[in-house]
XYZ file of N, CA and C in Angstrom:
864
model
N 118.251 212.420 6.439
C 119.437 211.844 7.084
C 120.283 211.191 6.004
N 121.371 211.847 5.639
C 122.149 211.435 4.467
C 122.754 210.040 4.618
N 123.115 209.650 5.836
C 123.739 208.338 6.018
C 122.759 207.205 5.743
N 121.452 207.515 5.750
C 120.427 206.526 5.421
C 120.024 206.637 3.956
N 119.815 207.854 3.486
C 119.287 208.069 2.148
C 120.301 207.828 1.030
N 121.524 208.322 1.219
C 122.481 208.373 0.107
C 123.075 207.036 -0.322
N 123.387 206.101 0.604
C 124.082 204.873 0.171
C 123.338 204.071 -0.885
N 122.010 204.133 -0.904
C 121.249 203.315 -1.851
C 121.335 203.832 -3.281
N 121.810 205.064 -3.454
C 121.940 205.618 -4.801
C 122.981 204.860 -5.623
N 123.907 204.190 -4.953
C 124.977 203.474 -5.655
C 124.671 201.993 -5.852
N 123.528 201.530 -5.391
C 123.193 200.109 -5.496
C 122.779 199.758 -6.928
N 123.282 198.647 -7.428
C 122.914 198.133 -8.746
C 121.682 197.237 -8.596
N 120.560 197.703 -9.093
C 119.315 196.953 -8.968
C 118.974 196.180 -10.241
N 119.927 196.034 -11.138
C 119.629 195.375 -12.418
C 119.174 193.925 -12.237
N 119.620 193.274 -11.164
C 119.227 191.883 -10.926
C 118.069 191.733 -9.958
N 117.365 192.827 -9.686
C 116.265 192.774 -8.716
C 115.130 191.894 -9.238
N 114.753 190.846 -8.494
C 113.646 189.996 -8.959
C 112.319 190.752 -8.963
N 111.420 190.306 -9.816
C 110.087 190.904 -9.830
C 109.339 190.519 -8.557
N 108.405 191.371 -8.184
C 107.581 191.074 -7.027
C 106.678 189.871 -7.294
N 106.582 189.009 -6.295
C 105.568 187.967 -6.270
C 104.638 188.284 -5.095
N 103.535 187.567 -5.013
C 102.552 187.864 -3.974
C 102.059 186.584 -3.319
N 101.734 186.691 -2.036
C 101.094 185.588 -1.322
C 99.822 186.102 -0.661
N 98.848 185.231 -0.439
C 97.578 185.673 0.140
C 97.627 185.711 1.665
N 97.238 186.837 2.236
C 97.089 186.936 3.687
C 95.665 186.562 4.076
N 95.455 186.289 5.342
C 94.156 185.791 5.804
C 93.021 186.803 5.648
N 93.356 188.089 5.516
C 92.311 189.093 5.332
C 91.976 189.316 3.859
N 92.594 188.520 2.960
C 92.335 188.648 1.535
C 93.294 189.552 0.801
N 94.170 190.250 1.530
C 95.167 191.128 0.906
C 96.277 190.286 0.290
N 96.798 190.734 -0.867
C 97.973 190.113 -1.478
C 99.205 190.908 -1.069
N 100.161 190.246 -0.453
C 101.347 190.908 0.089
C 102.580 190.513 -0.726
N 103.463 191.482 -0.950
C 104.573 191.288 -1.865
C 105.843 190.748 -1.234
N 106.617 190.031 -2.049
C 107.955 189.595 -1.664
C 108.760 189.339 -2.931
N 110.066 189.264 -2.793
C 110.962 188.956 -3.907
C 111.697 187.660 -3.602
N 111.801 186.809 -4.603
C 112.406 185.483 -4.442
C 113.750 185.433 -5.172
N 114.778 184.979 -4.464
C 116.118 184.775 -5.022
C 116.440 183.296 -4.906
N 116.632 182.640 -6.027
C 116.954 181.216 -6.006
C 118.385 180.996 -5.536
N 118.629 179.848 -4.930
C 119.982 179.502 -4.523
C 120.865 179.376 -5.760
N 121.979 180.078 -5.764
C 122.825 180.152 -6.957
C 123.551 178.847 -7.250
N 123.674 177.992 -6.262
C 124.444 176.764 -6.442
C 123.548 175.544 -6.627
N 122.380 175.761 -7.215
C 121.489 174.633 -7.459
C 120.702 174.281 -6.215
N 120.964 173.100 -5.659
C 120.238 172.654 -4.473
C 120.580 173.551 -3.285
N 119.544 174.083 -2.613
C 119.775 175.055 -1.544
C 120.213 174.379 -0.253
N 120.890 175.176 0.590
C 121.281 174.743 1.926
C 120.244 175.177 2.951
N 119.087 175.554 2.491
C 118.067 176.109 3.367
C 117.624 177.446 2.810
N 116.956 178.223 3.630
C 116.445 179.489 3.131
C 116.540 180.581 4.185
N 116.455 181.819 3.703
C 116.445 182.999 4.569
C 115.256 183.861 4.190
N 114.571 184.370 5.204
C 113.482 185.321 5.021
C 113.958 186.653 5.574
N 113.926 187.698 4.732
C 114.499 188.996 5.092
C 113.416 190.008 5.419
N 113.616 190.734 6.516
C 112.734 191.811 6.946
C 113.503 193.125 6.898
N 113.030 194.075 6.132
C 113.708 195.358 5.956
C 113.551 196.264 7.180
N 114.243 197.395 7.140
C 114.172 198.362 8.223
C 112.985 199.300 8.105
N 112.889 200.223 9.052
C 111.768 201.162 9.093
C 111.729 202.019 7.838
N 110.525 202.229 7.336
C 110.184 203.052 6.167
C 110.561 202.404 4.838
N 111.324 201.319 4.850
C 111.904 200.755 3.622
C 110.983 199.699 3.001
N 111.537 198.913 2.084
C 110.826 197.787 1.485
C 111.855 196.752 1.054
N 111.423 195.745 0.320
C 112.301 194.622 -0.022
C 113.520 195.035 -0.836
N 113.423 196.125 -1.593
C 114.556 196.555 -2.414
C 115.778 196.887 -1.569
N 115.560 197.382 -0.351
C 116.681 197.794 0.495
C 117.541 196.618 0.928
N 117.034 195.386 0.819
C 117.778 194.197 1.227
C 118.385 193.467 0.032
N 118.380 194.109 -1.135
C 118.795 193.441 -2.374
C 120.254 192.974 -2.332
N 121.146 193.813 -1.870
C 122.572 193.450 -1.855
C 122.799 192.241 -0.952
N 122.217 192.250 0.224
C 122.345 191.115 1.138
C 121.684 189.870 0.554
N 120.510 190.038 -0.054
C 119.806 188.893 -0.635
C 120.635 188.220 -1.719
N 121.269 189.023 -2.589
C 122.110 188.444 -3.641
C 123.280 187.666 -3.041
N 123.879 188.182 -1.973
C 125.015 187.502 -1.353
C 124.589 186.181 -0.717
N 123.436 186.174 -0.066
C 122.946 184.940 0.541
C 122.575 183.914 -0.526
N 122.019 184.382 -1.640
C 121.720 183.505 -2.767
C 123.005 182.880 -3.315
N 124.040 183.707 -3.465
C 125.322 183.208 -3.965
C 125.943 182.189 -3.019
N 125.588 182.284 -1.724
C 126.116 181.350 -0.730
C 125.301 180.058 -0.656
N 124.298 179.911 -1.532
C 123.555 178.663 -1.612
C 122.235 178.640 -0.867
N 121.721 179.825 -0.505
C 120.442 179.888 0.192
C 119.340 180.365 -0.738
N 118.155 179.823 -0.547
C 116.951 180.358 -1.181
C 116.520 181.545 -0.320
N 116.307 182.696 -0.941
C 116.053 183.927 -0.178
C 114.699 184.504 -0.552
N 113.975 184.957 0.472
C 112.698 185.645 0.268
C 112.771 186.977 1.011
N 112.669 188.063 0.271
C 112.743 189.397 0.856
C 111.347 190.009 0.834
N 110.815 190.309 2.017
C 109.415 190.709 2.129
C 109.223 192.220 2.019
N 108.107 192.613 1.427
C 107.531 193.936 1.639
C 106.572 193.768 2.812
N 107.037 194.119 3.999
C 106.188 193.967 5.187
C 104.954 194.857 5.031
N 103.794 194.353 5.459
C 102.558 195.126 5.327
C 102.758 196.548 5.882
N 102.234 197.516 5.135
C 102.440 198.916 5.496
C 103.595 199.538 4.756
N 104.271 198.740 3.914
C 105.448 199.189 3.163
C 105.368 198.664 1.730
N 106.046 199.355 0.830
C 106.190 198.864 -0.529
C 104.860 198.520 -1.170
N 104.773 197.282 -1.672
C 103.581 196.832 -2.400
C 102.539 196.190 -1.500
N 102.762 196.199 -0.199
C 101.909 195.438 0.721
C 100.990 196.341 1.541
N 99.758 196.472 1.088
C 98.769 197.220 1.849
C 98.971 198.719 1.797
N 98.263 199.404 2.681
C 98.339 200.868 2.768
C 99.631 201.278 3.456
N 100.393 202.151 2.831
C 101.676 202.555 3.411
C 101.477 203.246 4.764
N 102.239 202.775 5.731
C 102.265 203.422 7.035
C 101.218 202.965 8.014
N 100.407 201.969 7.651
C 99.340 201.567 8.562
C 99.027 200.084 8.401
N 98.523 199.491 9.475
C 97.996 198.133 9.468
C 96.690 198.142 10.254
N 95.946 197.057 10.191
C 94.607 197.043 10.778
C 94.619 196.909 12.293
N 95.609 196.181 12.840
C 95.639 195.936 14.281
C 97.030 195.465 14.672
N 97.387 195.669 15.922
C 98.657 195.173 16.439
C 98.576 193.650 16.517
N 99.496 192.977 15.885
C 99.488 191.527 15.776
C 99.253 191.059 14.350
N 98.851 191.984 13.467
C 98.608 191.598 12.081
C 99.895 191.168 11.388
N 101.029 191.763 11.750
C 102.286 191.400 11.094
C 102.691 189.966 11.414
N 102.411 189.513 12.636
C 102.680 188.113 12.968
C 101.782 187.192 12.145
N 100.523 187.561 12.006
C 99.612 186.754 11.184
C 100.103 186.692 9.740
N 100.578 187.834 9.225
C 101.106 187.857 7.853
C 102.294 186.910 7.712
N 103.166 186.910 8.695
C 104.351 186.059 8.625
C 103.952 184.581 8.645
N 102.986 184.238 9.475
C 102.469 182.864 9.480
C 101.879 182.506 8.114
N 101.133 183.444 7.531
C 100.509 183.189 6.229
C 101.562 183.038 5.140
N 102.655 183.812 5.236
C 103.736 183.682 4.266
C 104.352 182.290 4.331
N 104.699 181.843 5.522
C 105.322 180.527 5.680
C 104.390 179.424 5.182
N 103.095 179.544 5.479
C 102.135 178.527 5.046
C 101.973 178.504 3.533
N 102.013 179.690 2.895
C 101.774 179.772 1.455
C 103.009 179.443 0.631
N 104.176 179.936 1.048
C 105.391 179.823 0.242
C 106.214 178.595 0.627
N 106.146 178.186 1.880
C 106.869 177.004 2.372
C 108.371 177.094 2.073
N 109.064 178.079 2.646
C 110.508 178.187 2.416
C 111.243 176.935 2.883
N 112.311 176.607 2.161
C 113.053 175.368 2.422
C 113.751 175.406 3.778
N 113.672 174.292 4.496
C 114.335 174.174 5.794
C 115.826 173.889 5.615
N 116.638 174.312 6.597
C 116.285 175.141 7.743
C 116.055 176.596 7.335
N 115.104 177.240 7.998
C 114.713 178.597 7.634
C 115.227 179.576 8.688
N 115.928 180.611 8.227
C 116.440 181.650 9.114
C 115.686 182.953 8.862
N 115.170 183.551 9.919
C 114.549 184.869 9.811
C 115.622 185.916 10.105
N 115.865 186.788 9.137
C 116.889 187.827 9.265
C 116.201 189.187 9.211
N 116.289 189.943 10.290
C 115.653 191.251 10.334
C 116.671 192.351 10.557
N 116.490 193.462 9.859
C 117.392 194.607 9.964
C 116.686 195.772 10.646
N 117.318 196.355 11.659
C 116.838 197.551 12.341
C 115.448 197.301 12.928
N 114.412 198.020 12.491
C 113.067 197.720 13.000
C 112.663 196.294 12.649
N 113.101 195.821 11.467
C 112.839 194.427 11.098
C 113.529 193.460 12.047
N 114.696 193.850 12.555
C 115.371 193.043 13.561
C 114.615 193.034 14.873
N 114.027 194.186 15.222
C 113.189 194.243 16.413
C 111.967 193.356 16.283
N 111.362 193.355 15.089
C 110.201 192.502 14.871
C 110.607 191.022 14.883
N 111.780 190.714 14.324
C 112.274 189.335 14.382
C 112.460 188.895 15.834
N 112.954 189.797 16.687
C 113.074 189.485 18.112
C 111.692 189.268 18.727
N 110.720 190.062 18.300
C 109.342 189.894 18.784
C 108.835 188.482 18.486
N 109.110 188.009 17.270
C 108.675 186.663 16.877
C 109.464 185.600 17.646
N 110.775 185.787 17.733
C 111.637 184.795 18.387
C 111.309 184.647 19.867
N 110.800 185.712 20.492
C 110.458 185.670 21.907
C 108.984 185.421 22.164
N 108.315 184.788 21.201
C 106.879 184.557 21.324
C 106.549 183.088 21.117
N 105.254 182.777 21.191
C 104.813 181.403 20.982
C 104.950 180.977 19.524
N 105.264 181.918 18.633
C 105.445 181.594 17.206
C 106.909 181.350 16.849
N 107.776 181.256 17.830
C 109.216 181.156 17.579
C 109.573 179.999 16.662
N 108.816 178.899 16.736
C 109.177 177.724 15.948
C 108.768 177.836 14.482
N 108.254 179.009 14.063
C 108.063 179.253 12.630
C 109.391 179.187 11.894
N 110.488 179.505 12.618
C 111.815 179.567 12.014
C 112.798 178.758 12.845
N 113.819 178.248 12.160
C 114.815 177.422 12.845
C 115.893 178.261 13.511
N 116.153 179.456 12.943
C 117.207 180.324 13.465
C 116.793 181.773 13.259
N 117.445 182.654 14.024
C 117.185 184.089 13.914
C 118.507 184.850 13.864
N 118.582 185.811 12.951
C 119.734 186.715 12.871
C 119.197 188.137 12.923
N 119.645 188.890 13.920
C 119.174 190.258 14.147
C 120.290 191.226 13.759
N 120.030 192.050 12.759
C 121.026 193.001 12.266
C 120.718 194.388 12.816
N 121.579 194.879 13.701
C 121.380 196.191 14.343
C 119.916 196.368 14.736
N 119.371 195.467 15.537
C 117.934 195.505 15.816
C 117.544 196.663 16.726
N 116.397 197.269 16.428
C 115.793 198.196 17.380
C 115.252 197.361 18.532
N 115.670 197.674 19.750
C 115.227 196.935 20.930
C 114.105 197.693 21.638
N 114.392 198.931 22.018
C 113.407 199.774 22.688
C 114.039 201.136 22.937
N 113.199 202.162 23.072
C 113.728 203.473 23.455
C 114.203 203.450 24.905
N 113.821 202.398 25.655
C 114.275 202.252 27.042
C 115.531 201.391 27.155
N 115.973 200.798 26.066
C 117.113 199.879 26.118
C 118.428 200.652 26.125
N 119.487 200.061 26.681
C 120.788 200.745 26.704
C 121.388 200.941 25.318
N 120.882 200.243 24.333
C 121.394 200.361 22.962
C 120.889 201.608 22.246
N 119.864 202.257 22.770
C 119.165 203.320 22.034
C 119.907 204.650 22.110
N 120.009 205.344 20.976
C 120.434 206.742 20.926
C 119.184 207.602 20.781
N 119.187 208.785 21.345
C 118.023 209.668 21.292
C 117.582 209.881 19.852
N 116.287 209.652 19.598
C 115.698 209.809 18.261
C 116.421 208.979 17.204
N 117.002 207.866 17.641
C 117.770 207.003 16.723
C 118.771 207.821 15.917
N 119.471 208.695 16.605
C 120.520 209.486 15.964
C 119.996 210.533 14.989
N 118.701 210.854 15.051
C 118.117 211.835 14.144
C 117.260 211.230 13.051
N 117.159 209.901 13.022
C 116.372 209.214 11.997
C 114.872 209.273 12.304
N 114.533 209.295 13.584
C 113.142 209.163 14.012
C 112.667 210.429 14.712
N 111.444 210.847 14.397
C 110.776 211.894 15.153
C 109.463 211.328 15.660
N 109.321 211.258 16.983
C 108.151 210.660 17.613
C 107.230 211.752 18.120
N 105.935 211.639 17.789
C 104.939 212.534 18.367
C 104.580 212.031 19.756
N 105.379 212.420 20.753
C 105.280 211.827 22.088
C 103.904 212.021 22.730
N 103.334 213.228 22.742
C 102.016 213.374 23.390
C 100.957 212.454 22.793
N 100.908 212.363 21.462
C 99.919 211.485 20.823
C 100.214 210.028 21.129
N 101.505 209.655 21.086
C 101.883 208.263 21.366
C 101.441 207.872 22.774
N 101.702 208.745 23.732
C 101.339 208.463 25.123
C 99.823 208.379 25.269
N 99.110 209.323 24.646
C 97.648 209.332 24.749
C 97.042 208.061 24.167
N 97.558 207.641 23.000
C 97.031 206.430 22.383
C 97.376 205.187 23.198
N 98.545 205.177 23.815
C 98.913 204.044 24.678
C 97.944 203.925 25.838
N 97.578 205.056 26.433
C 96.621 205.039 27.543
C 95.250 204.565 27.064
N 94.800 205.081 25.921
C 93.510 204.662 25.378
C 93.487 203.160 25.100
N 94.613 202.630 24.583
C 94.680 201.195 24.307
C 94.604 200.381 25.592
N 95.201 200.878 26.652
C 95.099 200.187 27.937
C 93.664 200.147 28.439
N 92.869 201.135 28.008
C 91.456 201.191 28.382
C 90.573 200.433 27.385
N 91.208 199.813 26.376
C 90.459 199.043 25.391
C 89.909 199.862 24.244
N 90.398 201.091 24.077
C 89.937 201.971 23.002
C 90.986 201.994 21.907
N 90.637 201.491 20.711
C 91.603 201.354 19.628
C 91.221 202.149 18.375
N 90.156 202.912 18.436
C 89.614 203.543 17.232
C 90.530 204.599 16.636
N 91.489 205.103 17.425
C 92.385 206.148 16.935
C 93.770 205.616 16.555
N 93.922 204.298 16.528
C 95.242 203.696 16.311
C 95.795 203.889 14.906
N 94.978 204.399 13.975
C 95.460 204.634 12.620
C 96.129 205.998 12.464
N 96.108 206.791 13.518
C 96.751 208.104 13.464
C 98.273 207.934 13.437
N 98.996 208.789 12.681
C 100.456 208.688 12.642
C 101.083 209.173 13.948
N 102.148 208.475 14.357
C 102.846 208.838 15.596
C 104.356 208.968 15.398
N 104.881 208.456 14.282
C 106.326 208.493 14.019
C 106.556 208.945 12.588
N 107.561 209.807 12.375
C 107.998 210.153 11.019
C 109.493 209.919 10.910
N 109.962 209.725 9.667
C 111.355 209.358 9.417
C 112.037 210.402 8.554
N 113.348 210.541 8.742
C 114.136 211.588 8.087
C 114.526 211.178 6.674
N 113.515 211.067 5.819
C 113.723 210.705 4.415
C 113.955 211.955 3.575
N 114.728 211.783 2.495
C 114.844 212.859 1.515
C 113.502 213.026 0.810
N 113.321 214.140 0.113
C 112.053 214.392 -0.557
C 111.776 213.329 -1.620
N 112.807 212.927 -2.354
C 112.624 211.872 -3.355
C 112.221 210.557 -2.703
N 112.893 210.218 -1.595
C 112.614 208.954 -0.927
C 111.214 208.927 -0.329
N 110.710 210.072 0.090
C 109.358 210.122 0.667
C 108.303 209.663 -0.338
N 108.580 209.881 -1.618
C 107.616 209.479 -2.637
C 107.615 207.961 -2.856
N 108.734 207.306 -2.547
C 108.885 205.876 -2.811
C 108.661 205.006 -1.576
N 109.051 205.543 -0.421
C 109.075 204.725 0.781
C 107.910 205.086 1.710
N 108.055 204.816 2.990
C 106.976 205.027 3.963
C 107.431 206.070 4.974
N 106.992 207.320 4.823
C 107.525 208.395 5.666
C 106.985 208.426 7.082
N 105.814 207.803 7.336
C 105.205 207.850 8.664
C 104.636 206.484 9.039
N 104.572 206.233 10.352
C 103.928 205.031 10.882
C 102.742 205.427 11.751
N 101.642 204.685 11.591
C 100.534 204.815 12.524
C 100.911 204.168 13.858
N 100.072 204.380 14.855
C 100.295 203.753 16.157
C 100.303 202.231 16.010
N 99.364 201.689 15.232
C 99.316 200.235 15.052
C 100.624 199.686 14.499
N 101.130 200.313 13.436
C 102.344 199.814 12.803
C 103.553 200.017 13.706
N 103.628 201.180 14.351
C 104.760 201.464 15.242
C 104.822 200.473 16.400
N 103.672 200.079 16.921
C 103.638 199.139 18.042
C 103.917 197.697 17.623
N 103.629 197.383 16.375
C 103.774 196.002 15.913
C 105.145 195.714 15.319
N 105.735 196.689 14.612
C 107.020 196.426 13.937
C 108.177 196.752 14.874
N 108.237 196.018 15.955
C 109.234 196.208 17.016
C 109.089 195.048 17.995
N 109.976 194.933 18.975
C 109.769 193.910 20.006
C 108.568 194.270 20.885
N 108.172 193.316 21.719
C 107.163 193.597 22.716
C 107.627 194.756 23.596
N 106.681 195.474 24.198
C 107.048 196.614 25.047
C 107.987 196.162 26.155
N 107.722 195.007 26.745
C 108.639 194.417 27.723
C 109.674 193.596 26.948
N 110.666 194.293 26.418
C 111.653 193.607 25.577
C 112.474 192.609 26.379
N 112.652 192.863 27.674
C 113.418 191.919 28.496
C 112.739 190.554 28.536
N 111.407 190.562 28.583
C 110.681 189.296 28.591
C 110.852 188.575 27.263
N 110.825 189.338 26.153
C 111.042 188.725 24.841
C 112.416 188.078 24.771
N 113.433 188.759 25.282
C 114.795 188.212 25.267
C 114.879 186.972 26.150
N 114.253 187.013 27.317
C 114.292 185.854 28.216
C 113.639 184.627 27.591
N 112.679 184.848 26.690
C 111.934 183.728 26.108
C 112.600 183.145 24.862
N 113.747 183.655 24.472
C 114.425 183.130 23.289
C 114.788 181.659 23.500
N 114.424 180.834 22.517
C 114.746 179.417 22.577
C 115.475 178.936 21.315
N 115.205 179.542 20.192
C 115.867 179.159 18.953
C 117.249 179.813 18.875
N 118.201 179.194 18.141
C 119.517 179.817 17.967
C 119.379 181.226 17.393
N 120.025 182.187 18.032
C 119.910 183.600 17.659
C 121.282 184.241 17.665
N 121.541 185.071 16.671
C 122.794 185.817 16.594
C 122.474 187.277 16.303
N 123.369 188.168 16.744
C 123.213 189.608 16.533
C 124.471 190.148 15.863
N 124.286 190.999 14.858
C 125.400 191.719 14.243
C 125.060 193.200 14.228
N 126.072 194.041 14.454
C 125.873 195.490 14.451
C 127.162 196.148 13.989
N 127.036 197.254 13.269
C 128.209 197.979 12.815
C 128.847 198.777 13.939
N 130.149 198.759 13.986
C 130.888 199.449 15.051
C 130.622 200.961 15.034
N 130.318 201.521 13.870
C 130.072 202.958 13.752
C 128.576 203.274 13.622
N 127.728 202.387 14.116
C 126.281 202.593 14.011
C 125.897 203.925 14.658
N 125.237 204.779 13.883
C 124.877 206.106 14.370
C 123.480 206.148 14.984
N 122.728 205.044 14.886
C 121.387 204.992 15.477
C 121.362 204.310 16.832
N 122.237 203.302 17.007
C 122.241 202.519 18.231
C 123.655 202.428 18.807
N 123.732 202.103 20.087
C 125.008 201.953 20.789
C 125.525 200.532 20.569
N 126.445 200.401 19.612
C 126.888 199.066 19.201
C 127.470 198.255 20.356
N 128.208 198.904 21.235
C 128.918 198.191 22.293
C 127.994 197.671 23.394
N 126.718 198.051 23.357
C 125.829 197.704 24.464
C 124.806 196.618 24.129
N 124.879 196.079 22.922
C 123.944 195.005 22.591
C 124.182 193.764 23.441
N 125.434 193.434 23.662
C 125.747 192.256 24.469
C 125.132 192.374 25.861
N 125.113 193.590 26.392
C 124.554 193.852 27.717
C 123.070 193.463 27.794
N 122.333 193.751 26.733
C 120.899 193.450 26.706
C 120.652 191.958 26.872
N 121.441 191.139 26.197
C 121.215 189.693 26.236
C 121.809 189.055 27.488
N 122.949 189.574 27.945
C 123.530 189.038 29.177
C 122.631 189.315 30.373
N 121.952 190.471 30.368
C 121.060 190.819 31.481
C 119.913 189.827 31.611
N 119.563 189.178 30.514
C 118.489 188.181 30.518
C 119.037 186.759 30.569
N 120.342 186.623 30.867
C 120.992 185.311 30.945
C 120.875 184.522 29.651
N 120.949 185.238 28.537
C 120.916 184.597 27.222
C 122.303 184.659 26.586
N 122.755 183.510 26.096
C 124.056 183.455 25.425
C 123.837 183.659 23.925
N 123.653 184.887 23.559
C 123.433 185.261 22.169
C 124.712 185.908 21.643
N 125.380 185.281 20.675
C 126.618 185.868 20.147
C 126.333 187.226 19.491
N 127.129 188.220 19.834
C 127.016 189.555 19.242
C 128.314 189.863 18.500
N 128.212 190.107 17.208
C 129.369 190.444 16.382
C 129.326 191.921 16.044
N 130.407 192.639 16.358
C 130.519 194.052 16.001
C 131.438 194.144 14.787
N 130.894 194.661 13.695
C 131.636 194.703 12.428
C 132.370 196.041 12.339
N 133.690 195.989 12.299
C 134.509 197.191 12.299
C 134.247 198.068 11.072
N 134.266 199.387 11.297
C 134.223 200.344 10.200
C 132.915 200.418 9.448
N 131.833 199.956 10.059
C 130.537 199.904 9.372
C 129.501 200.668 10.175
N 128.702 201.493 9.483
C 127.630 202.213 10.160
C 126.311 201.445 10.020
N 125.194 202.120 10.302
C 123.908 201.410 10.373
C 123.514 200.811 9.023
N 123.346 201.648 8.019
C 122.934 201.160 6.708
C 124.018 200.284 6.080
N 125.269 200.583 6.382
C 126.376 199.795 5.844
C 126.312 198.330 6.218
N 125.571 198.003 7.274
C 125.475 196.608 7.701
C 124.799 195.736 6.646
N 123.994 196.339 5.768
C 123.346 195.568 4.703
C 123.928 195.861 3.327
N 124.968 196.708 3.267
C 125.521 197.105 1.965
C 127.018 196.880 1.819
N 127.790 197.075 2.885
C 129.250 197.003 2.795
C 129.729 195.555 2.670
N 130.710 195.296 1.802
C 131.196 193.915 1.621
C 131.631 193.231 2.913
N 132.325 193.966 3.795
C 132.774 193.334 5.045
C 131.594 192.914 5.910
N 130.548 193.733 5.916
C 129.367 193.412 6.711
C 128.594 192.248 6.092
N 128.450 192.276 4.773
C 127.746 191.191 4.086
C 128.450 189.860 4.352
N 129.784 189.867 4.279
C 130.545 188.644 4.556
C 130.329 188.161 5.981
N 130.239 189.115 6.911
C 130.014 188.745 8.313
C 128.648 188.093 8.498
N 127.634 188.576 7.778
C 126.298 187.978 7.882
C 126.318 186.575 7.282
N 126.930 186.409 6.124
C 127.015 185.096 5.489
C 127.761 184.119 6.418
N 128.846 184.594 7.027
C 129.604 183.752 7.947
C 128.774 183.361 9.165
N 127.965 184.309 9.661
C 127.139 184.030 10.832
C 126.142 182.915 10.550
N 125.596 182.908 9.349
C 124.673 181.843 8.993
C 125.402 180.514 8.862
N 126.598 180.551 8.285
C 127.364 179.317 8.137
C 127.745 178.732 9.494
N 128.057 179.589 10.468
C 128.422 179.122 11.794
C 127.252 178.511 12.528
N 126.042 178.894 12.127
C 124.861 178.369 12.796
C 124.386 177.047 12.226
N 125.044 176.551 11.166
C 124.600 175.305 10.546
C 125.043 174.081 11.342
């Protein structure tokens, strides 16, 4: 999918911080990149969650902009991606929440802390915000978040980015309802990566990872449970999701979540285009 693969070829990674690591409760060392606040004393911090198949490098442009705006930034390699664990798999559904708790406990990002998730990372941020762990963060910013294949925001196969093995997914869902989890490491989703990108990124997700790096299956309940300040941004030309329908998702749950539609920006452009980056920086400033 060229609209996903090609834009990163023009990114300048010369200022990319080296990976650091924090200890997870299972003994695994998980990677992240740290960007110091450019203006000395920080105004707080942001924790960044990348999109599906990606890693912390994909959030570099946004991270640099937030750093320049006076925030301490931590961009994670979520387990199953990049330098964190086995690519495409995790041990159990719920492990990503445990990892996030372990990150906050180990690194202690400066308050106020905003969790910013993009695409699938935005869906996972919504999962956290709508759970008993919501107070891990002071604010949430969801960038073109994946809500659900049942949500009005969804385009079929995410506009061609996602291929789901539906029979296997359904079979594993039924087995999990029966308490059988032994097959959860099997792949159920693949992504439309170029051949070069497949060597660097995460081309497939197991059932465990696919179920965890997204909102709860009952996404409406997650939205209803939002208590921390939350904002949503999406590109007007998003080819994976229906930009105009995000507001509908939150209004249906009686949640007053501001939704900003950024003109002239597609899905990946939301983390790369100057107009989109400025909109994200502004959204954080408005939440202070």
